[in-house]
Coordinates of C-alpha atoms in Angstrom, one line a residue:
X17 CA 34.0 -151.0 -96.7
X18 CA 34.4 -149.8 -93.1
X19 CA 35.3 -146.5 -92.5
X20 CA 35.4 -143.8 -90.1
X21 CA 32.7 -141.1 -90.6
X22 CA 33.5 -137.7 -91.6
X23 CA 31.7 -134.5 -89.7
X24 CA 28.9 -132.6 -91.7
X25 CA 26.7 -129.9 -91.3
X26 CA 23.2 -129.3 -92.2
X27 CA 22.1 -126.1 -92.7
X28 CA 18.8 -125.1 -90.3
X29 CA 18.9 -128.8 -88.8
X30 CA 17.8 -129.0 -85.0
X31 CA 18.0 -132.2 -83.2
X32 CA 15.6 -132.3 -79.7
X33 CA 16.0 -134.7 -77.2
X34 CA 12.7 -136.1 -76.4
X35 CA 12.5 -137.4 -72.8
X36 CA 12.3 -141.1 -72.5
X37 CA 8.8 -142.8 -72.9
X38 CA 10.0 -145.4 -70.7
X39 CA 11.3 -143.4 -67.7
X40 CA 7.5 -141.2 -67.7
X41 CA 5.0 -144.5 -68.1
X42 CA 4.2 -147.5 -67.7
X43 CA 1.6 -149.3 -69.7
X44 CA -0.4 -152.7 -68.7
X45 CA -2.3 -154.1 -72.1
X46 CA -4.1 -156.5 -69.3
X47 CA -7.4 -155.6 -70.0
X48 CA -7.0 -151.5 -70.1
X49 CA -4.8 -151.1 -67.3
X50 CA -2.5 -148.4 -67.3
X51 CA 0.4 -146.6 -64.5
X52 CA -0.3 -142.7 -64.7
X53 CA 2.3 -140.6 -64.9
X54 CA 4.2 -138.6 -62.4
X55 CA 2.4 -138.0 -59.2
X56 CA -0.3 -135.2 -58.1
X57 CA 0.8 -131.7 -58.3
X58 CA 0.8 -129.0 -55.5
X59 CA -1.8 -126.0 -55.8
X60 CA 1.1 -123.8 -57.9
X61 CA 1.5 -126.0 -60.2
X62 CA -2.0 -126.2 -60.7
X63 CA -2.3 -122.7 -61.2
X64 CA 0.3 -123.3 -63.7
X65 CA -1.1 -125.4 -65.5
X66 CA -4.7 -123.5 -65.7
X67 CA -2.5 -120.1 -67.2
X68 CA -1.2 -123.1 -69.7
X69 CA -4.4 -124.4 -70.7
X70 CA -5.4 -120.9 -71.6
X71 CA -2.3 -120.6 -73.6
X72 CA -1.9 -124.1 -75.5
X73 CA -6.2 -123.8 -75.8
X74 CA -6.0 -127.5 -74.4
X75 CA -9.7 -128.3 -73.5
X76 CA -8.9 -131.1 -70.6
X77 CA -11.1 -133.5 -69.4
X78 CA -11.5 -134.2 -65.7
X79 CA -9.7 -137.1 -65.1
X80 CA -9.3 -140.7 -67.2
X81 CA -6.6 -143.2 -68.2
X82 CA -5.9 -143.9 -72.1
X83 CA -3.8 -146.3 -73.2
X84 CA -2.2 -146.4 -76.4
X85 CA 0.1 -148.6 -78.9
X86 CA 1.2 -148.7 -82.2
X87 CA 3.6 -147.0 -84.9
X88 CA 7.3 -146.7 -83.3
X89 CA 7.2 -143.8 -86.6
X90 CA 5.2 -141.7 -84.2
X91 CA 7.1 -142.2 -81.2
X92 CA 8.6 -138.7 -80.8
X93 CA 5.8 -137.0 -81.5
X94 CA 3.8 -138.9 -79.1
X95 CA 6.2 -138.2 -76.0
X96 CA 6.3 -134.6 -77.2
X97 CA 2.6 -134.4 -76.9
X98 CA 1.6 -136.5 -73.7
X99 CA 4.6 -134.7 -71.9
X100 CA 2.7 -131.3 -72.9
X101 CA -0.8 -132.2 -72.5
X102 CA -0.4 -133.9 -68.8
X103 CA 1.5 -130.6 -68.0
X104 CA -1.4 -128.6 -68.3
X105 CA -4.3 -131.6 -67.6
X106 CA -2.7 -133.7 -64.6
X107 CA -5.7 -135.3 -63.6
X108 CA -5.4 -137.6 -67.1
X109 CA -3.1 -140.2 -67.9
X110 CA -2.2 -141.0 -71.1
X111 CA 0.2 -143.8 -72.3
X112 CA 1.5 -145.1 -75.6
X113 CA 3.5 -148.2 -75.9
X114 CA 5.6 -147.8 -79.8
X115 CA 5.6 -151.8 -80.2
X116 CA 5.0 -151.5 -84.4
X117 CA 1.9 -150.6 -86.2
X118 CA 0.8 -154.9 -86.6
X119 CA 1.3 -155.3 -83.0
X120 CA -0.3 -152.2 -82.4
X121 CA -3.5 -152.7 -84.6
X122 CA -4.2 -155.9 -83.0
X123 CA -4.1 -154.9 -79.4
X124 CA -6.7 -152.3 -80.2
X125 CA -8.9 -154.8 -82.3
X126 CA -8.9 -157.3 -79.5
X127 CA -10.1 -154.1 -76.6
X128 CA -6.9 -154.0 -74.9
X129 CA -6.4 -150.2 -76.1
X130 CA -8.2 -146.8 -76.4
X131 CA -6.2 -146.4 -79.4
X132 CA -3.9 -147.9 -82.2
X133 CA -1.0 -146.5 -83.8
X134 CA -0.7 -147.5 -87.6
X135 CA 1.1 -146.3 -90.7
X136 CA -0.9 -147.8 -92.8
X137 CA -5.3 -147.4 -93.1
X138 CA -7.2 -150.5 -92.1
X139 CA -7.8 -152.8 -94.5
X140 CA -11.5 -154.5 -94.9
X141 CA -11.3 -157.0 -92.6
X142 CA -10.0 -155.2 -89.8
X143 CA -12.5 -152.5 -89.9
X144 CA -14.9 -155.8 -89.8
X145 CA -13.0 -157.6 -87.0
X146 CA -13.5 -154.2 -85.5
X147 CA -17.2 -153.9 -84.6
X148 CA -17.0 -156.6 -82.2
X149 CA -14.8 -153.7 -79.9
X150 CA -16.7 -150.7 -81.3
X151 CA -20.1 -151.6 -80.1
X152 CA -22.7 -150.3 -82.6
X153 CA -19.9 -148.7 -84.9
X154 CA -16.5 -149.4 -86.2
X155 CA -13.3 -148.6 -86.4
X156 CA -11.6 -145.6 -88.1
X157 CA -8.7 -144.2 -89.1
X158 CA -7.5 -140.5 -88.0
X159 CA -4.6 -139.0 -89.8
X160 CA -2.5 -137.4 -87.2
X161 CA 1.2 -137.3 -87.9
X162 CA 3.1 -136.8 -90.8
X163 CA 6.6 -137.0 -92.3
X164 CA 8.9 -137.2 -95.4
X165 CA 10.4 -141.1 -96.0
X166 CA 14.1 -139.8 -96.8
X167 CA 16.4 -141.6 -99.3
X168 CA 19.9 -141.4 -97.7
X169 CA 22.9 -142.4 -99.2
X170 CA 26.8 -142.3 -99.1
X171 CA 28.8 -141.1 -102.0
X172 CA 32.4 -139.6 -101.8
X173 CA 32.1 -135.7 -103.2
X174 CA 28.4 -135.7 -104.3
X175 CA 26.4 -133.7 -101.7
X176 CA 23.5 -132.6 -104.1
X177 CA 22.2 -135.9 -105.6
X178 CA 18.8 -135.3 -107.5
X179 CA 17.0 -138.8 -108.8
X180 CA 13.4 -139.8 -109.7
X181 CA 10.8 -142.2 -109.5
X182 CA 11.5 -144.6 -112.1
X183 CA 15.6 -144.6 -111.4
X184 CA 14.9 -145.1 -107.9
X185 CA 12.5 -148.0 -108.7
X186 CA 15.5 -149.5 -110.7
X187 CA 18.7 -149.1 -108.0
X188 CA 16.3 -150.6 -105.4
X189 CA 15.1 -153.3 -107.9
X190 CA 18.8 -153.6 -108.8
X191 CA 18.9 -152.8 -112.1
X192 CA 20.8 -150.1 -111.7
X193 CA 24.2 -150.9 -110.3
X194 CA 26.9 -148.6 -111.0
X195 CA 26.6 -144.9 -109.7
X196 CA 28.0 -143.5 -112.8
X197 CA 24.6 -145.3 -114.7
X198 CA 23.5 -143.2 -117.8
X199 CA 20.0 -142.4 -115.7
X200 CA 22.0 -141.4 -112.7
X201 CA 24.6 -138.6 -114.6
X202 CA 21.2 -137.2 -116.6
X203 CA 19.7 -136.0 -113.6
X204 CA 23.4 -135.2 -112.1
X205 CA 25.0 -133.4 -115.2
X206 CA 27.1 -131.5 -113.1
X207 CA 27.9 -134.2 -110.5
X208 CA 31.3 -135.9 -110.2
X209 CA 29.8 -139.7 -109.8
X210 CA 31.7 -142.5 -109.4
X211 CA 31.9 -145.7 -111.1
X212 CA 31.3 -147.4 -107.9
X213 CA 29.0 -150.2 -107.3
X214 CA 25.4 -148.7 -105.9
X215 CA 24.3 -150.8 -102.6
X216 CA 20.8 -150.3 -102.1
X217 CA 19.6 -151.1 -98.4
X218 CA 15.6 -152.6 -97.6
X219 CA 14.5 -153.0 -94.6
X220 CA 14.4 -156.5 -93.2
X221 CA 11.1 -156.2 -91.1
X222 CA 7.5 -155.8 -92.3
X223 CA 6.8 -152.0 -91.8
X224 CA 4.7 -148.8 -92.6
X225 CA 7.7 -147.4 -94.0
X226 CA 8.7 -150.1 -96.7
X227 CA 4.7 -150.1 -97.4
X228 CA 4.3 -146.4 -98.1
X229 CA 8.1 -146.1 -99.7
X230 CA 6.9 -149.3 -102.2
X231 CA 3.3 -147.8 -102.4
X232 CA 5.2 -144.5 -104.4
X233 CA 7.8 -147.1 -106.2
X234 CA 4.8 -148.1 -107.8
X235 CA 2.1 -145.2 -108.2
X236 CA 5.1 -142.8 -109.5
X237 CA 6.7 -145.3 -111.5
X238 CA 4.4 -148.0 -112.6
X239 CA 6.7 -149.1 -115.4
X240 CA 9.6 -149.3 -113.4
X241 CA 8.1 -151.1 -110.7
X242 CA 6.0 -153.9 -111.0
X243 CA 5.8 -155.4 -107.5
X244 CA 2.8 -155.4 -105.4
X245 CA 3.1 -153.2 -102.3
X246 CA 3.4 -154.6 -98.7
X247 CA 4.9 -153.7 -95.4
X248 CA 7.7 -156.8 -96.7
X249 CA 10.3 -155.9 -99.2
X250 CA 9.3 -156.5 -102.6
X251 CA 12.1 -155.5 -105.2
X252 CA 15.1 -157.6 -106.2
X253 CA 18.0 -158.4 -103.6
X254 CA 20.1 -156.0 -102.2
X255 CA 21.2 -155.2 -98.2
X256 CA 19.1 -155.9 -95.6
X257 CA 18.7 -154.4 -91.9
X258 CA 15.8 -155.0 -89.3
X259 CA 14.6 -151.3 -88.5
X260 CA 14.6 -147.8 -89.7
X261 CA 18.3 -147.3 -87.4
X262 CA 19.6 -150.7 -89.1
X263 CA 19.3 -149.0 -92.7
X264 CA 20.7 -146.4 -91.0
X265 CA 23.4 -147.8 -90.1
X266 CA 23.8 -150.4 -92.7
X267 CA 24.2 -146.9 -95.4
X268 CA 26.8 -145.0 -93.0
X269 CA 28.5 -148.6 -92.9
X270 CA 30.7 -148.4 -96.5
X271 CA 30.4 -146.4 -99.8
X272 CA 28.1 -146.8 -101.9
X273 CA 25.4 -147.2 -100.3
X274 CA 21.5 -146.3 -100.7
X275 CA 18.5 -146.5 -98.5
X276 CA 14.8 -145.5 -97.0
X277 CA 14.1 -144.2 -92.9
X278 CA 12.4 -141.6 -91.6
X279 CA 14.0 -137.8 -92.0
X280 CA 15.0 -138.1 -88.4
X281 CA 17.8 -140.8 -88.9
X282 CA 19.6 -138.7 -92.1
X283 CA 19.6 -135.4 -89.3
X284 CA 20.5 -137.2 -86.5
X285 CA 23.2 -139.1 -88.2
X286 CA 24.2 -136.5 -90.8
X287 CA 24.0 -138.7 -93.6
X288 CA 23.1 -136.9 -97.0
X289 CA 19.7 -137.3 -98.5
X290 CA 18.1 -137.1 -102.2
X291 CA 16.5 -134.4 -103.8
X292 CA 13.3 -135.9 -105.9
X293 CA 12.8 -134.4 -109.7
X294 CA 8.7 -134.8 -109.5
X295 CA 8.6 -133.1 -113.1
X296 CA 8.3 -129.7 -110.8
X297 CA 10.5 -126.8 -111.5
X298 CA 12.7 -127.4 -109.4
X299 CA 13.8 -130.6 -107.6
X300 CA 12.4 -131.3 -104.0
X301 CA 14.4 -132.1 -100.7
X302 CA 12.7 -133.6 -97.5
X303 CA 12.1 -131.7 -94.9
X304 CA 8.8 -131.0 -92.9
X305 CA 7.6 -127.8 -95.3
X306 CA 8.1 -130.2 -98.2
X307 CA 6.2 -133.1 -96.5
X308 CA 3.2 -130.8 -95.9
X309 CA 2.7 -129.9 -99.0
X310 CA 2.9 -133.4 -100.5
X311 CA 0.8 -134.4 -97.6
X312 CA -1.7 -131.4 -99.0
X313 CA -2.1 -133.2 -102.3
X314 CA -3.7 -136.3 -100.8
X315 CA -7.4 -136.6 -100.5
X316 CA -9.7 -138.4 -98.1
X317 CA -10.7 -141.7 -99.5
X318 CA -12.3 -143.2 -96.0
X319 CA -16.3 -144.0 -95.9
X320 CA -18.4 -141.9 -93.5
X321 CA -16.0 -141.2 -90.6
X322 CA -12.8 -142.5 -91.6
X323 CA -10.4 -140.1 -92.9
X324 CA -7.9 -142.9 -94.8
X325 CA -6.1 -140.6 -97.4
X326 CA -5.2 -141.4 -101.0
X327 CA -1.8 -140.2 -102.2
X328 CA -1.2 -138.6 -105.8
X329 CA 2.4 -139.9 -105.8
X330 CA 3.0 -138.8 -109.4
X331 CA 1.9 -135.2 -109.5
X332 CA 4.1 -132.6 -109.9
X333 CA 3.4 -130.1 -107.4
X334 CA 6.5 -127.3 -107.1
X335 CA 8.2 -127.6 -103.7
X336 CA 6.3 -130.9 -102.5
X337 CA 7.8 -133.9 -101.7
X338 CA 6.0 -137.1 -102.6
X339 CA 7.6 -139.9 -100.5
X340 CA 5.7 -139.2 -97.3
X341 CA 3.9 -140.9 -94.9
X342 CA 0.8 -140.6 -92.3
X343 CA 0.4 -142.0 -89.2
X344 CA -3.0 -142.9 -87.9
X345 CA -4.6 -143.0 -84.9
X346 CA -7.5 -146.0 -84.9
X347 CA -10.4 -145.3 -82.7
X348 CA -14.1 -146.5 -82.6
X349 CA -16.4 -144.0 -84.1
X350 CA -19.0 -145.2 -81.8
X351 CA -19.1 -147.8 -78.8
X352 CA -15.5 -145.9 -77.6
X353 CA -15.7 -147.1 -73.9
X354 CA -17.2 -144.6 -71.1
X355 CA -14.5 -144.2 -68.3
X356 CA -12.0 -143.6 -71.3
X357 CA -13.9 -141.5 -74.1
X358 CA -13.4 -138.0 -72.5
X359 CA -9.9 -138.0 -72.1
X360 CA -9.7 -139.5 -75.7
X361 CA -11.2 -136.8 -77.2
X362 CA -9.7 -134.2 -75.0
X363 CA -6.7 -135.4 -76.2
X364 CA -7.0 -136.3 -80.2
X365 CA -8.5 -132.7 -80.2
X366 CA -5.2 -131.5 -78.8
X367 CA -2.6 -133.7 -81.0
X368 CA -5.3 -132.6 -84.3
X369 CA -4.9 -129.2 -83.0
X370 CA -2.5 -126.0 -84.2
X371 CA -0.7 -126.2 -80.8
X372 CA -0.4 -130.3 -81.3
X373 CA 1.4 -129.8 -84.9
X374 CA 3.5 -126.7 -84.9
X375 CA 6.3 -127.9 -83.3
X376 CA 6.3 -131.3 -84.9
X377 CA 8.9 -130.2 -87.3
X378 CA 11.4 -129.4 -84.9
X379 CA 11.2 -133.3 -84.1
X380 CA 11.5 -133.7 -88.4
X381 CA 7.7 -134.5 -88.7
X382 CA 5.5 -133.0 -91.1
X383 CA 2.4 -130.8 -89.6
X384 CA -0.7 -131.8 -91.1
X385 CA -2.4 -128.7 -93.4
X386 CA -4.5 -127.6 -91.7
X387 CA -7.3 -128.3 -94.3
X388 CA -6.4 -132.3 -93.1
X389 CA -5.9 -131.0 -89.6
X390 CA -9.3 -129.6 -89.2
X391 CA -11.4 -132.5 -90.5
X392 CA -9.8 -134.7 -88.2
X393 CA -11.2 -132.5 -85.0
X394 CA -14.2 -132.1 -86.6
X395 CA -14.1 -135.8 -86.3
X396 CA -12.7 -136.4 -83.1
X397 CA -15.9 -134.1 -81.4
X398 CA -18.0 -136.7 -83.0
X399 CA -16.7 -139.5 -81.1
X400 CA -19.1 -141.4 -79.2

């Protein structure tokens, strides 16, 4: 059903515009090439810059070219923080390509990158494909951005919708059809819900998102869900759309309708989002406070260096939201290459660092805690 969309408001929403990735950089992937950034700055801005290092504690590096591709999930964050950090260290050039977290992974396990992008840890045989780039090491995985996977929907009159694990598992499996469903009106008692048929909306594309949404399907809701978890869709029919914007789009399309993207779509497009009833007190709604403290719960599950994290998607944690998801930045722990290692770590240390995260949630990421946050610098120091 086509309709015309009505205006809403969200109470302590900000929307930034990031500057365009595009318009700053320019990235070659033949061999490690990469355009800098802007040209040289005059002695003021210099000057400038040296007051902001002081300020942002951004330890630069001297000079050094770093290109980057990967998770299109972390693409806002990642113009936010080369836009700051070659503000206050000009002589470095970073660059980050957002062309998908497979894409991404590959061009760094083949040496065309300093880094990869990914929403999802490396799997065994990556991290073995790896050593032939990370000379005398391997490759790792640095938890660096986080964020709450939103479940957006559109339902005339019901602003405050609360489900949980296993009903979600069942509209997106479709075995829950009607929005007046028994389940639905137990966790709604004091919701007007229509009998309307529900339209749940998958993404199309392999991606992070569907992985880590379909990896809390089934660790919250094992008896609900019984499919195995991939970046494809798993769970029985429904809509389809190609990207985080298509299932966007695809719910603000008609009534009735149900999906998964990043917290950043539902703000930007003021489309209403589920509250989650974890077994907490009190029923949990995404936003980047909540997605910290769900991100808090997980623990590190990586070998040696790596710092892949486990998620406890069923706990019941008061005011943490447990659809979230991590990106990571891949690196070598050893056999990183010479001309590029400095301004890598200069700049991982940065991104890792209190000055990197706190204004990720004004961009609807979720800071890492700190307790996360400090391992990986720890980490990134170690870098060789």
């Amino acid at each position: 059903m086509q309709r015309p969309r009505p205006g809403r408001t969200y109470q302590g929403g900000r929307t930034r515009t990031a500057v365009s990735l595009t318009a700053l950089l320019s990235l070659s992937l033949a061999g490690c090439g990469v355009a800098g950034i802007g040209g040289d700055d005059e002695d003021g801005d210099e000057r400038a810059a040296a007051r902001s290092s002081a300020v942002a504690g951004i330890d630069c590096a001297d000079t050094g070219k770093v290109p980057g591709t990967g998770s299109s999930a972390q693409q806002n964050a990642m113009k936010y923080w080369i836009k700051q950090y070659q503000s206050v260290c000009p002589g470095v050039r970073i660059a980050y390509n957002p062309i998908g977290s497979g894409a991404g992974g590959a061009q760094f396990l083949r040496g065309a990158t300093a880094f990869g992008g990914s929403d999802s840890a490396l799997k065994p045989e990556e991290v073995e494909r790896s050593k032939g780039v990370c000379r005398g090491g391997r490759a790792i995985d640095l938890p660096m951005v986080g964020g709450p996977i939103a479940i957006g929907y559109d339902l005339p009159g019901v602003e405050d919708l609360v489900l949980d694990a296993p009903t979600l598992a069942r509209i997106f499996d479709r075995k829950i059809t009607s929005w007046d469903d028994p389940e639905i009106r137990r966790l709604n008692p004091d919701a007007d819900l229509p009998s309307m048929p529900v339209r749940p909306v998958h993404r199309s594309d392999d991606s992070g998102t569907t992985q880590n949404f379909q990896a809390y399907l089934a660790g919250a809701a094992p008896g609900a869900w019984a499919h195995p978890v991939g970046k494809a869709w798993q769970g029985g029919g429904g809509a389809s759309a190609s990207g985080s914007s298509g299932v966007a789009s695809e719910v603000t399309s008609g009534f009735g309708a149900i999906g998964y993207f990043e917290l950043s779509f539902a703000r930007d497009r003021r489309i209403e989002t589920v509250s989650i009833d974890t077994g907490a007190p009190a029923p949990v709604a995404p936003t980047p406070t909540t997605a910290s403290a769900g991100i808090a719960q997980a623990r590190v599950a990586g070998k040696g260096r790596d710092m892949k994290l486990k998620f406890r998607y069923g706990a019941a944690n008061p005011g943490a939201y447990p659809i979230v998801q991590v990106t990571y930045e891949i690196v070598c722990d050893k056999g990183n290459r010479k001309e590029t290692l400095p301004a890598l770590k200069s700049f991982l240390t940065y991104t890792a660092s209190k000055a990197g995260q706190k204004e990720l949630s004004g961009l609807h990421y979720a800071p890492l805690p700190e307790s996360v946050a400090g391992q990986v610098r720890d980490v990134v120091g170690t870098l060789s």
